[in-house]
């Protein structure tokens, strides 16, 4: 193993990353700096401090990154209407670059030469952590214990913890059989019985949303205000990006909004089943498309739609800090200059429906669109020439080839 | 006006196209051939015969095209997961090429030199009818009365009908204030109070679906069987394409599935509000993506996703019989060779959820995907090299530019 | 004809636009403002003043727009490596938006309500002039005499000119049988014997370049300096954009560089043969790609390449001032931040070859690329994991399907 | 090292792959099968037999694959007008899948469990060999000695050869300082002084073409006949695909055609300088585009152009046998149904010019395109409606936003 003096670890405070912290100290004989962030996962982060101290960690970073996460990562992505493979809302993917960015910045502040994370060797997260980190600190050494050590079973991990005096906190109730990840945008579930794409998840798996069946019998209406493609207020109340997301997660979750159940293609080459709850994200996508539907030019919208899958793939694969993502972002942001106004959304038992859109920048022109007499705003005769010239190449081909 | 001897009219049997039939006889002093098709709009077409005869029409075509429509138009489009502008399921767009094709074929059979339709000068349908017709019969003369005549108000039309002895059938109940269009794939609503994108439609507008609120409190499960990208059976019962759609429309409608409310960008350049009910189409899209999720290679799926918006635009704009659509179809069909298997779908109050997928062609590899010990099926060490070389260009840039 | 009070005419000073000026005065009984611009076509524009005055024109605009044309139109387009249909360098297309912009600005300055141009009803230029004008002044009235009048033959034009006292200047030598258009970027030839795609043009058609056969037997070398994607100096001498182009046209023309002979697809739907001389543009494309080859990230370059055809089509079709072009430009410009350095170009009898590239921003890493011992800069072992995971989906498919 | 019983080696007969053959026998203690193919590299392959026999090889495959290479690999690629990064003609890339295919087939015939090649760990070829092989035989073991052994310098290789009795043939004259690769499509040069992108190659590097300076002073004209996108005859003489390429290489080389000098982005993440001679390929690209220019529909051509970079990238990266390449090929082949006719090409001192195109399938319509009176084939008035509706969205935006 190459020599490492100090490593910054993405530390959740849980068992696995506590074991990693210990293992790094032992195997690499190096100092460990822990970094624990609140990105909206819904768990207290302050307890991580005591746990880190108990392992002799001296440099402990505990940070609330919710606003930065919402403002600089989720919101820009939402401007693109990003969806991976038609269904996945990129909840895990979009959180990784921020963690990488802070890991690297802390490494630079503390003089560390390495970073470490608890992602496994089969998943996308290792790729996202590392590509984003290398983009920002090209010579950083990355230690991915799951690719190195031999603690590949739960039993070995437990034995290691016991042997090294790491406290194994008993959670209340039975342990979840799923591998989970949460942040402001979503909570995800993998493994257990849902590993098999044939199996329907059990109702008690879902933690953030009630089922549509158990949601209220009365709909909830929301008035959402956009400025330049970003939500700035809900029901007339100005909100910060993180507040917007927390609010929408709450009201969405209460109405059974945002469950996704899918099989996705990982960057490392395998298919994997995932279940996700993305209440705020589901509402935001619907609302943003509705806002764009009256404020965005047709060809601008189509250009965005054609490039969206590529943009989503970049985020999914871990290329947030790559120049190609930044290029597409420049294009997307340019398109949002007039995406301002109000959208009225109805939530009801899993359904998100847009029932109204208004904007001072609206490109909907009632005078032209009307079925009634338009007073000459639109000349029907123009359509003939339009069709004739659009048809010219097709008619020429048909004539020339006796079709 | 140029000379026309015989014209084939797309004839619904309703008031407007009856007026057109009369107007064509009078203005062009030509023979009129009527063509009335059942494409699943849910109205009897046989009554059109007597109405046409009453106007002295001698050549009357009345045809049931439901199977051809489902098999040769809707199903190929579904293979592409086509959606226009993220939301519109192309229900009207996909019906037009078939009507154009038959109009042209009948013109050739009957020696007609012109075709005519009842689409207005502001909409997409005129473009779709005419582009598709020109592609198949380049020298056909197209008569679009709504772009030519001066009967631009309801009053003038009524006066014309009365004057020319065209019977104005009173429908039961009050006349719908909406402009509607229906076929196996959908029913659409435009005009009236929903012309303004700010207004929520009234519940009694919707004709095909109950509201989620009024849908049953118990979910409905469907087992859907695919072969090469097409549905061939539901709940174990083999069904023809049109039967599949009729069945899914019924069960979807009962469960409040398939309502869309959106503002779309027309090919002729304006924005327009449309509301749609597409029960079968909504279920088919969800199920097809789920079937592909385990049977389609990642890069094949991504290529399809990147080209889908372009494909949908071609259909929306009326280029079904254009070479570029045929090229994309060849690409899409090539991808469907292994898209066979079963998908389990849950319908509940407007929600369509996939809860299980199985296939003999499944590319999901449990041995590789598992969180448990995989016995060496996947080498975690490979991930390091994979990440390192994916990062190489990013690291080089960061180093060279002192990022 | 709708009422027009004052019209701004794109006026070359030649016979055709002189006739148009007269015709506008007579037919529309309106004031005519003439606008004559030097965009590098190589003809004096000052003589247009006397001609306009002779027709009683009071408001006469004569402007040198060469720098604006090169800086704000040609250079941004060159950053994209834009080529239409693999061969056409967009010489005419890129000049139209500037003319439209000035026509509209002059209309606003002079209180004119209309603009007029001399482009025919079959070509692309009418579309470009008008789309760009409408984008900037949506209510402007456009008068396109070639689509309105009945002076469709040379004889009728001459008769009209004679009748209205328009002097028909005899050019020296025989009149060119070709329709030509020139600006800083190119000169184009259409019509005459080259209308038929089967015919080789005669040598005396070409006006700006010597033939490769007649070019010098010694090569010419150029050192071209780029800053952020734009040429700022040649052979060490700082030059303005227009000067760059004039210099490259001169030296390119002397070396037989930049002849193109092709059949292109017009936006109005027909195929047309065109011959072009684009000396500077040909050199600039080669040099820019070479500059990018060492300074632009791979995926940034590939993203540009994938979108280039769409960008070129937008310019060709007349959508310079459309939001989709502005979005792509934002993306392209973002990519050029580090495209700075030097390129060495060799010109020889029609050939443009890049023989050297250097840059302080170079991403070429000799330590990594070398065939010699790299001292561990690159770990050969990484390649195995990279290949293995790139192959994973392919292997899974092959195994599962017994390929 | 995992156990290997028999390995099929891509064997050129040269020193490096002879050392590999020996090394495989020694290190893996396994049987070696050699496979030597003529794909147009211009060297005798029969001598490889004796050399293999001298090393005790029992199963020796020596095959002439030139026709298969041209017909099933180069020609399909040419239908796509494939170019990587705007300049590289994919000469090496396209040869690898055929070699992989035969390696794997021979492994299956001979019961071998492994294949081996002489590509280094830094290049693209290892990736291409292996991805293509894994696609066809997912469990094949791949041995890449350059990633495994410690013979990383010329001296160590020579010592190994001497020690193991491998004859080191002295080539006539001095050894080329470049790493070269050749087949019917091209010869490539890397390394030596051209490793540095700043250096101009010396004239004596180029082996297949004379310099433009030394090419004949008289042009050469070629008449090239296409059927469905493929060349079937030259100057009226029917030729097989490989014969076409040999002929064009000869005549192209004599006229100084096809030298490329560029810096490319490798799939493994680095930039590398390459020089190439691709005489036939350069002529074929020019001729194919010219043939398409009159026979291919505009939108079909634009769709091809937009997807070409992606298609080229797939080939460059080694995904020939991947489903996404096969999908694009289906689309491309569909487009070529009418790409038949004749193209007249002029070669002169490095220049390839198309001077004439004819086809029974031509979509060029003289009646419509003409500058002269077209007798009403095209209605100039249609252009107005065409422009008006194309402008509608732009005008609406400009009005609404007071632009």
PDB file of C-alpha atoms in Angstrom, chain C residues 96-242:
ATOM      1  CA  UNK C  96     -28.021  37.490 -43.713  1.00  0.00           C
ATOM      2  CA  UNK C  97     -28.740  38.017 -40.009  1.00  0.00           C
ATOM      3  CA  UNK C  98     -26.484  41.075 -39.912  1.00  0.00           C
ATOM      4  CA  UNK C  99     -28.235  42.628 -42.895  1.00  0.00           C
ATOM      5  CA  UNK C 100     -31.616  41.867 -41.301  1.00  0.00           C
ATOM      6  CA  UNK C 101     -30.505  43.390 -38.044  1.00  0.00           C
ATOM      7  CA  UNK C 102     -29.439  46.645 -39.677  1.00  0.00           C
ATOM      8  CA  UNK C 103     -32.553  46.791 -41.881  1.00  0.00           C
ATOM      9  CA  UNK C 104     -34.694  46.547 -38.784  1.00  0.00           C
ATOM     10  CA  UNK C 105     -32.626  49.022 -36.793  1.00  0.00           C
ATOM     11  CA  UNK C 106     -32.782  51.519 -39.640  1.00  0.00           C
ATOM     12  CA  UNK C 107     -36.525  50.971 -39.908  1.00  0.00           C
ATOM     13  CA  UNK C 108     -36.802  51.824 -36.246  1.00  0.00           C
ATOM     14  CA  UNK C 109     -34.538  54.871 -36.607  1.00  0.00           C
ATOM     15  CA  UNK C 110     -36.336  56.220 -39.667  1.00  0.00           C
ATOM     16  CA  UNK C 111     -39.832  55.306 -38.611  1.00  0.00           C
ATOM     17  CA  UNK C 112     -40.260  52.889 -41.491  1.00  0.00           C
ATOM     18  CA  UNK C 113     -42.915  50.216 -41.250  1.00  0.00           C
ATOM     19  CA  UNK C 114     -41.524  47.839 -43.855  1.00  0.00           C
ATOM     20  CA  UNK C 115     -38.334  46.328 -45.181  1.00  0.00           C
ATOM     21  CA  UNK C 116     -37.592  44.877 -48.586  1.00  0.00           C
ATOM     22  CA  UNK C 117     -34.955  42.659 -50.161  1.00  0.00           C
ATOM     23  CA  UNK C 118     -34.055  41.298 -53.554  1.00  0.00           C
ATOM     24  CA  UNK C 119     -34.046  37.599 -52.776  1.00  0.00           C
ATOM     25  CA  UNK C 120     -36.110  35.277 -54.930  1.00  0.00           C
ATOM     26  CA  UNK C 121     -39.003  33.059 -53.897  1.00  0.00           C
ATOM     27  CA  UNK C 122     -37.097  29.833 -54.418  1.00  0.00           C
ATOM     28  CA  UNK C 123     -34.067  30.442 -52.326  1.00  0.00           C
ATOM     29  CA  UNK C 124     -32.943  30.321 -48.752  1.00  0.00           C
ATOM     30  CA  UNK C 125     -32.127  33.999 -48.509  1.00  0.00           C
ATOM     31  CA  UNK C 126     -35.705  35.248 -48.402  1.00  0.00           C
ATOM     32  CA  UNK C 127     -36.237  32.925 -45.422  1.00  0.00           C
ATOM     33  CA  UNK C 128     -33.089  34.087 -43.686  1.00  0.00           C
ATOM     34  CA  UNK C 129     -33.788  37.785 -44.234  1.00  0.00           C
ATOM     35  CA  UNK C 130     -37.332  37.501 -43.036  1.00  0.00           C
ATOM     36  CA  UNK C 131     -37.006  35.107 -40.093  1.00  0.00           C
ATOM     37  CA  UNK C 132     -34.200  37.169 -38.675  1.00  0.00           C
ATOM     38  CA  UNK C 133     -36.102  40.399 -39.232  1.00  0.00           C
ATOM     39  CA  UNK C 134     -39.283  39.069 -37.642  1.00  0.00           C
ATOM     40  CA  UNK C 135     -37.266  37.915 -34.630  1.00  0.00           C
ATOM     41  CA  UNK C 136     -36.124  41.465 -34.020  1.00  0.00           C
ATOM     42  CA  UNK C 137     -39.170  43.475 -35.133  1.00  0.00           C
ATOM     43  CA  UNK C 138     -42.173  41.199 -35.050  1.00  0.00           C
ATOM     44  CA  UNK C 139     -44.633  43.575 -36.713  1.00  0.00           C
ATOM     45  CA  UNK C 140     -42.427  44.653 -39.562  1.00  0.00           C
ATOM     46  CA  UNK C 141     -44.008  44.363 -42.981  1.00  0.00           C
ATOM     47  CA  UNK C 142     -41.743  42.515 -45.420  1.00  0.00           C
ATOM     48  CA  UNK C 143     -41.935  43.199 -49.116  1.00  0.00           C
ATOM     49  CA  UNK C 144     -40.343  40.556 -51.303  1.00  0.00           C
ATOM     50  CA  UNK C 145     -40.828  41.846 -54.852  1.00  0.00           C
ATOM     51  CA  UNK C 146     -39.690  38.608 -56.473  1.00  0.00           C
ATOM     52  CA  UNK C 147     -42.670  36.876 -54.867  1.00  0.00           C
ATOM     53  CA  UNK C 148     -45.063  39.634 -55.892  1.00  0.00           C
ATOM     54  CA  UNK C 149     -44.292  41.191 -59.198  1.00  0.00           C
ATOM     55  CA  UNK C 150     -44.561  39.879 -62.727  1.00  0.00           C
ATOM     56  CA  UNK C 151     -41.056  40.892 -63.811  1.00  0.00           C
ATOM     57  CA  UNK C 152     -39.953  37.288 -63.827  1.00  0.00           C
ATOM     58  CA  UNK C 153     -37.698  37.373 -66.888  1.00  0.00           C
ATOM     59  CA  UNK C 154     -34.567  39.314 -67.738  1.00  0.00           C
ATOM     60  CA  UNK C 155     -36.374  40.913 -70.674  1.00  0.00           C
ATOM     61  CA  UNK C 156     -39.202  42.271 -68.559  1.00  0.00           C
ATOM     62  CA  UNK C 157     -36.719  43.625 -66.049  1.00  0.00           C
ATOM     63  CA  UNK C 158     -34.758  45.393 -68.754  1.00  0.00           C
ATOM     64  CA  UNK C 159     -37.906  46.837 -70.238  1.00  0.00           C
ATOM     65  CA  UNK C 160     -38.968  48.072 -66.819  1.00  0.00           C
ATOM     66  CA  UNK C 161     -35.570  49.638 -66.215  1.00  0.00           C
ATOM     67  CA  UNK C 162     -35.583  51.399 -69.546  1.00  0.00           C
ATOM     68  CA  UNK C 163     -39.150  52.591 -69.099  1.00  0.00           C
ATOM     69  CA  UNK C 164     -38.326  54.034 -65.685  1.00  0.00           C
ATOM     70  CA  UNK C 165     -35.015  55.589 -66.579  1.00  0.00           C
ATOM     71  CA  UNK C 166     -32.817  53.277 -64.533  1.00  0.00           C
ATOM     72  CA  UNK C 167     -29.326  53.289 -65.974  1.00  0.00           C
ATOM     73  CA  UNK C 168     -28.163  49.859 -67.054  1.00  0.00           C
ATOM     74  CA  UNK C 169     -24.489  49.897 -66.438  1.00  0.00           C
ATOM     75  CA  UNK C 170     -22.506  47.773 -68.821  1.00  0.00           C
ATOM     76  CA  UNK C 171     -19.916  45.809 -66.915  1.00  0.00           C
ATOM     77  CA  UNK C 172     -16.558  45.337 -68.510  1.00  0.00           C
ATOM     78  CA  UNK C 173     -16.273  42.117 -70.386  1.00  0.00           C
ATOM     79  CA  UNK C 174     -19.073  39.659 -70.792  1.00  0.00           C
ATOM     80  CA  UNK C 175     -21.640  39.312 -68.057  1.00  0.00           C
ATOM     81  CA  UNK C 176     -21.159  36.348 -65.757  1.00  0.00           C
ATOM     82  CA  UNK C 177     -23.683  33.626 -66.487  1.00  0.00           C
ATOM     83  CA  UNK C 178     -23.807  32.787 -62.787  1.00  0.00           C
ATOM     84  CA  UNK C 179     -25.807  34.134 -59.907  1.00  0.00           C
ATOM     85  CA  UNK C 180     -23.203  35.251 -57.403  1.00  0.00           C
ATOM     86  CA  UNK C 181     -23.034  36.445 -53.827  1.00  0.00           C
ATOM     87  CA  UNK C 182     -19.960  37.571 -51.958  1.00  0.00           C
ATOM     88  CA  UNK C 183     -18.853  38.655 -48.516  1.00  0.00           C
ATOM     89  CA  UNK C 184     -15.781  38.326 -46.306  1.00  0.00           C
ATOM     90  CA  UNK C 185     -16.405  34.615 -45.933  1.00  0.00           C
ATOM     91  CA  UNK C 186     -17.062  33.529 -49.480  1.00  0.00           C
ATOM     92  CA  UNK C 187     -18.220  34.061 -53.009  1.00  0.00           C
ATOM     93  CA  UNK C 188     -20.894  31.736 -54.370  1.00  0.00           C
ATOM     94  CA  UNK C 189     -21.953  30.659 -57.847  1.00  0.00           C
ATOM     95  CA  UNK C 190     -25.273  29.190 -58.919  1.00  0.00           C
ATOM     96  CA  UNK C 191     -27.179  28.791 -62.179  1.00  0.00           C
ATOM     97  CA  UNK C 192     -25.842  28.652 -65.746  1.00  0.00           C
ATOM     98  CA  UNK C 193     -24.222  25.409 -66.750  1.00  0.00           C
ATOM     99  CA  UNK C 194     -23.513  24.384 -63.171  1.00  0.00           C
ATOM    100  CA  UNK C 195     -27.230  24.240 -62.397  1.00  0.00           C
ATOM    101  CA  UNK C 196     -26.953  20.626 -63.587  1.00  0.00           C
ATOM    102  CA  UNK C 197     -25.049  18.616 -60.940  1.00  0.00           C
ATOM    103  CA  UNK C 198     -23.458  16.557 -63.685  1.00  0.00           C
ATOM    104  CA  UNK C 199     -21.451  19.432 -65.148  1.00  0.00           C
ATOM    105  CA  UNK C 200     -17.949  20.400 -64.086  1.00  0.00           C
ATOM    106  CA  UNK C 201     -17.581  24.161 -63.709  1.00  0.00           C
ATOM    107  CA  UNK C 202     -15.343  25.939 -66.180  1.00  0.00           C
ATOM    108  CA  UNK C 203     -12.111  27.286 -64.829  1.00  0.00           C
ATOM    109  CA  UNK C 204     -12.968  30.898 -65.587  1.00  0.00           C
ATOM    110  CA  UNK C 205     -15.970  30.806 -63.272  1.00  0.00           C
ATOM    111  CA  UNK C 206     -13.781  30.991 -60.174  1.00  0.00           C
ATOM    112  CA  UNK C 207     -12.931  34.574 -59.246  1.00  0.00           C
ATOM    113  CA  UNK C 208     -11.244  34.521 -55.847  1.00  0.00           C
ATOM    114  CA  UNK C 209      -8.815  31.613 -56.064  1.00  0.00           C
ATOM    115  CA  UNK C 210      -6.295  30.408 -58.565  1.00  0.00           C
ATOM    116  CA  UNK C 211      -6.677  26.754 -59.398  1.00  0.00           C
ATOM    117  CA  UNK C 212      -4.458  24.329 -57.514  1.00  0.00           C
ATOM    118  CA  UNK C 213      -2.813  23.778 -60.893  1.00  0.00           C
ATOM    119  CA  UNK C 214      -1.841  27.442 -61.111  1.00  0.00           C
ATOM    120  CA  UNK C 215      -0.886  27.910 -57.491  1.00  0.00           C
ATOM    121  CA  UNK C 216       2.771  28.387 -56.525  1.00  0.00           C
ATOM    122  CA  UNK C 217       5.085  25.387 -56.435  1.00  0.00           C
ATOM    123  CA  UNK C 218       6.308  26.433 -53.014  1.00  0.00           C
ATOM    124  CA  UNK C 219       4.151  25.998 -49.924  1.00  0.00           C
ATOM    125  CA  UNK C 220       3.178  28.899 -47.672  1.00  0.00           C
ATOM    126  CA  UNK C 221       3.360  28.455 -43.916  1.00  0.00           C
ATOM    127  CA  UNK C 222       1.220  30.393 -41.450  1.00  0.00           C
ATOM    128  CA  UNK C 223       1.451  30.688 -37.679  1.00  0.00           C
ATOM    129  CA  UNK C 224      -1.995  31.319 -36.327  1.00  0.00           C
ATOM    130  CA  UNK C 225      -2.605  32.459 -32.758  1.00  0.00           C
ATOM    131  CA  UNK C 226      -5.849  31.764 -30.940  1.00  0.00           C
ATOM    132  CA  UNK C 227      -7.391  33.237 -27.818  1.00  0.00           C
ATOM    133  CA  UNK C 228     -10.541  31.612 -26.452  1.00  0.00           C
ATOM    134  CA  UNK C 229     -11.373  30.091 -29.800  1.00  0.00           C
ATOM    135  CA  UNK C 230     -10.790  33.178 -31.921  1.00  0.00           C
ATOM    136  CA  UNK C 231      -7.835  34.061 -34.136  1.00  0.00           C
ATOM    137  CA  UNK C 232      -6.055  37.099 -32.738  1.00  0.00           C
ATOM    138  CA  UNK C 233      -2.796  37.080 -34.671  1.00  0.00           C
ATOM    139  CA  UNK C 234      -1.151  35.626 -37.755  1.00  0.00           C
ATOM    140  CA  UNK C 235       2.587  35.186 -38.084  1.00  0.00           C
ATOM    141  CA  UNK C 236       2.918  37.026 -34.814  1.00  0.00           C
ATOM    142  CA  UNK C 237       1.053  40.104 -35.957  1.00  0.00           C
ATOM    143  CA  UNK C 238      -2.086  41.027 -34.041  1.00  0.00           C
ATOM    144  CA  UNK C 239      -5.060  41.464 -36.354  1.00  0.00           C
ATOM    145  CA  UNK C 240      -8.697  42.443 -36.026  1.00  0.00           C
ATOM    146  CA  UNK C 241     -11.274  39.838 -37.074  1.00  0.00           C
ATOM    147  CA  UNK C 242     -11.960  41.398 -40.468  1.00  0.00           C
TER     148      UNK C 242
END
